Amino acid sequence: MARALPKPPKTVDLHAEAFLADLEDYELDELLAESIDYLRDQLDAAIYWDYPEIKFIHGKGKGILRKAVYEELQVYKDSRAISHFHPSYANEDIVVVVIGL
């Protein structure tokens, strides 16, 4: 019997301090990679659970996380795993990922 993925929250914070306890053990590039891995895990779970959309908080900062998030989401869009994505109309620090049509 296949194991189900746990349901992700409707809004996911991609800042490493939101999901990692030992930040001091990571270099900056490793933290970015962890954030993108976390995005993949949560997005894959949202797809599995047939969510119509999911939101990811990337914040402002220097835009490094935002750029990496948008690049990863483009890969999902190109593979037709998601419909599209766009900045939240209410808060540009959040990207809205539309999974279904």
PDB file of C-alpha atoms in Angstrom:
ATOM      1  CA  MET A   1       0.000   0.000   0.000  1.00  0.00           C
ATOM      2  CA  ALA A   2       1.382   3.399  -1.017  1.00  0.00           C
ATOM      3  CA  ARG A   3       2.056   5.971   1.674  1.00  0.00           C
ATOM      4  CA  ALA A   4       0.169   9.228   1.347  1.00  0.00           C
ATOM      5  CA  LEU A   5       1.988  12.517   1.491  1.00  0.00           C
ATOM      6  CA  PRO A   6       0.984  14.698   4.449  1.00  0.00           C
ATOM      7  CA  LYS A   7      -1.282  17.604   3.548  1.00  0.00           C
ATOM      8  CA  PRO A   8       0.705  20.824   3.285  1.00  0.00           C
ATOM      9  CA  PRO A   9      -0.528  24.158   4.625  1.00  0.00           C
ATOM     10  CA  LYS A  10      -2.257  26.493   2.140  1.00  0.00           C
ATOM     11  CA  THR A  11       0.521  29.067   2.696  1.00  0.00           C
ATOM     12  CA  VAL A  12       4.130  27.950   3.130  1.00  0.00           C
ATOM     13  CA  ASP A  13       6.950  30.120   4.493  1.00  0.00           C
ATOM     14  CA  LEU A  14      10.148  29.309   2.577  1.00  0.00           C
ATOM     15  CA  HIS A  15      12.472  31.169   4.940  1.00  0.00           C
ATOM     16  CA  ALA A  16      14.800  28.561   6.418  1.00  0.00           C
ATOM     17  CA  GLU A  17      14.149  29.701   9.998  1.00  0.00           C
ATOM     18  CA  ALA A  18      10.505  28.649   9.518  1.00  0.00           C
ATOM     19  CA  PHE A  19      11.355  24.959   8.998  1.00  0.00           C
ATOM     20  CA  LEU A  20      14.958  24.381  10.150  1.00  0.00           C
ATOM     21  CA  ALA A  21      16.066  24.369  13.770  1.00  0.00           C
ATOM     22  CA  ASP A  22      19.845  24.381  13.247  1.00  0.00           C
ATOM     23  CA  LEU A  23      20.465  27.353  10.927  1.00  0.00           C
ATOM     24  CA  GLU A  24      24.003  27.906  12.207  1.00  0.00           C
ATOM     25  CA  ASP A  25      25.036  24.531  10.720  1.00  0.00           C
ATOM     26  CA  TYR A  26      24.364  25.728   7.154  1.00  0.00           C
ATOM     27  CA  GLU A  27      26.152  27.949   4.665  1.00  0.00           C
ATOM     28  CA  LEU A  28      23.997  30.476   2.760  1.00  0.00           C
ATOM     29  CA  ASP A  29      23.930  28.425  -0.446  1.00  0.00           C
ATOM     30  CA  GLU A  30      22.874  25.364   1.561  1.00  0.00           C
ATOM     31  CA  LEU A  31      20.027  27.326   3.149  1.00  0.00           C
ATOM     32  CA  LEU A  32      18.823  28.344  -0.315  1.00  0.00           C
ATOM     33  CA  ALA A  33      18.958  24.713  -1.479  1.00  0.00           C
ATOM     34  CA  GLU A  34      17.010  23.619   1.619  1.00  0.00           C
ATOM     35  CA  SER A  35      14.344  26.241   0.889  1.00  0.00           C
ATOM     36  CA  ILE A  36      13.956  25.042  -2.699  1.00  0.00           C
ATOM     37  CA  ASP A  37      13.798  21.406  -1.555  1.00  0.00           C
ATOM     38  CA  TYR A  38      11.099  22.419   0.927  1.00  0.00           C
ATOM     39  CA  LEU A  39       9.191  24.191  -1.860  1.00  0.00           C
ATOM     40  CA  ARG A  40       9.347  21.008  -3.963  1.00  0.00           C
ATOM     41  CA  ASP A  41       8.134  18.843  -1.075  1.00  0.00           C
ATOM     42  CA  GLN A  42       5.221  21.140  -0.278  1.00  0.00           C
ATOM     43  CA  LEU A  43       4.262  21.726  -3.912  1.00  0.00           C
ATOM     44  CA  ASP A  44       4.407  18.009  -4.719  1.00  0.00           C
ATOM     45  CA  ALA A  45       2.150  17.336  -1.728  1.00  0.00           C
ATOM     46  CA  ALA A  46      -0.286  20.065  -2.847  1.00  0.00           C
ATOM     47  CA  ILE A  47      -0.414  18.500  -6.307  1.00  0.00           C
ATOM     48  CA  TYR A  48      -0.957  15.060  -4.747  1.00  0.00           C
ATOM     49  CA  TRP A  49      -3.844  16.396  -2.625  1.00  0.00           C
ATOM     50  CA  ASP A  50      -5.420  18.189  -5.637  1.00  0.00           C
ATOM     51  CA  TYR A  51      -5.122  21.674  -4.149  1.00  0.00           C
ATOM     52  CA  PRO A  52      -6.363  24.301  -6.604  1.00  0.00           C
ATOM     53  CA  GLU A  53      -3.542  26.602  -5.454  1.00  0.00           C
ATOM     54  CA  ILE A  54      -0.832  27.038  -2.845  1.00  0.00           C
ATOM     55  CA  LYS A  55       1.024  30.162  -1.726  1.00  0.00           C
ATOM     56  CA  PHE A  56       4.721  30.455  -0.932  1.00  0.00           C
ATOM     57  CA  ILE A  57       6.236  33.277   1.123  1.00  0.00           C
ATOM     58  CA  HIS A  58       9.651  34.244  -0.267  1.00  0.00           C
ATOM     59  CA  GLY A  59       9.910  37.731   1.244  1.00  0.00           C
ATOM     60  CA  LYS A  60      11.812  40.747   0.011  1.00  0.00           C
ATOM     61  CA  GLY A  61      15.452  40.799   1.044  1.00  0.00           C
ATOM     62  CA  LYS A  62      17.896  40.864  -1.851  1.00  0.00           C
ATOM     63  CA  GLY A  63      15.556  38.782  -4.023  1.00  0.00           C
ATOM     64  CA  ILE A  64      17.803  35.697  -4.078  1.00  0.00           C
ATOM     65  CA  LEU A  65      15.135  33.365  -2.686  1.00  0.00           C
ATOM     66  CA  ARG A  66      12.426  34.933  -4.886  1.00  0.00           C
ATOM     67  CA  LYS A  67      14.531  34.417  -8.007  1.00  0.00           C
ATOM     68  CA  ALA A  68      15.254  30.774  -7.116  1.00  0.00           C
ATOM     69  CA  VAL A  69      11.573  30.152  -6.332  1.00  0.00           C
ATOM     70  CA  TYR A  70      10.422  31.615  -9.648  1.00  0.00           C
ATOM     71  CA  GLU A  71      13.031  29.591 -11.560  1.00  0.00           C
ATOM     72  CA  GLU A  72      11.868  26.374  -9.867  1.00  0.00           C
ATOM     73  CA  LEU A  73       8.209  27.170 -10.489  1.00  0.00           C
ATOM     74  CA  GLN A  74       8.983  27.739 -14.172  1.00  0.00           C
ATOM     75  CA  VAL A  75      10.328  24.169 -14.338  1.00  0.00           C
ATOM     76  CA  TYR A  76       7.041  22.909 -12.849  1.00  0.00           C
ATOM     77  CA  LYS A  77       5.063  25.031 -15.319  1.00  0.00           C
ATOM     78  CA  ASP A  78       7.118  23.861 -18.296  1.00  0.00           C
ATOM     79  CA  SER A  79       6.511  20.241 -17.288  1.00  0.00           C
ATOM     80  CA  ARG A  80       2.774  21.035 -16.942  1.00  0.00           C
ATOM     81  CA  ALA A  81       2.720  20.016 -13.284  1.00  0.00           C
ATOM     82  CA  ILE A  82       1.168  23.428 -12.489  1.00  0.00           C
ATOM     83  CA  SER A  83      -0.980  25.789 -14.512  1.00  0.00           C
ATOM     84  CA  HIS A  84       0.748  29.083 -13.693  1.00  0.00           C
ATOM     85  CA  PHE A  85       2.067  31.299 -10.904  1.00  0.00           C
ATOM     86  CA  HIS A  86       2.007  34.993 -10.113  1.00  0.00           C
ATOM     87  CA  PRO A  87       2.825  37.429  -7.301  1.00  0.00           C
ATOM     88  CA  SER A  88       0.012  37.788  -4.783  1.00  0.00           C
ATOM     89  CA  TYR A  89      -2.138  40.816  -5.480  1.00  0.00           C
ATOM     90  CA  ALA A  90      -2.275  41.536  -1.739  1.00  0.00           C
ATOM     91  CA  ASN A  91       1.431  41.028  -0.973  1.00  0.00           C
ATOM     92  CA  GLU A  92       4.246  40.808  -3.524  1.00  0.00           C
ATOM     93  CA  ASP A  93       6.378  38.885  -0.992  1.00  0.00           C
ATOM     94  CA  ILE A  94       4.144  35.898  -1.733  1.00  0.00           C
ATOM     95  CA  VAL A  95       3.827  33.879  -4.933  1.00  0.00           C
ATOM     96  CA  VAL A  96       0.530  32.184  -5.739  1.00  0.00           C
ATOM     97  CA  VAL A  97       0.864  28.860  -7.556  1.00  0.00           C
ATOM     98  CA  VAL A  98      -2.238  27.780  -9.474  1.00  0.00           C
ATOM     99  CA  ILE A  99      -2.112  24.016  -9.780  1.00  0.00           C
ATOM    100  CA  GLY A 100      -5.303  23.222 -11.680  1.00  0.00           C
ATOM    101  CA  LEU A 101      -6.909  25.082 -14.517  1.00  0.00           C
TER     102      LEU A 101
END
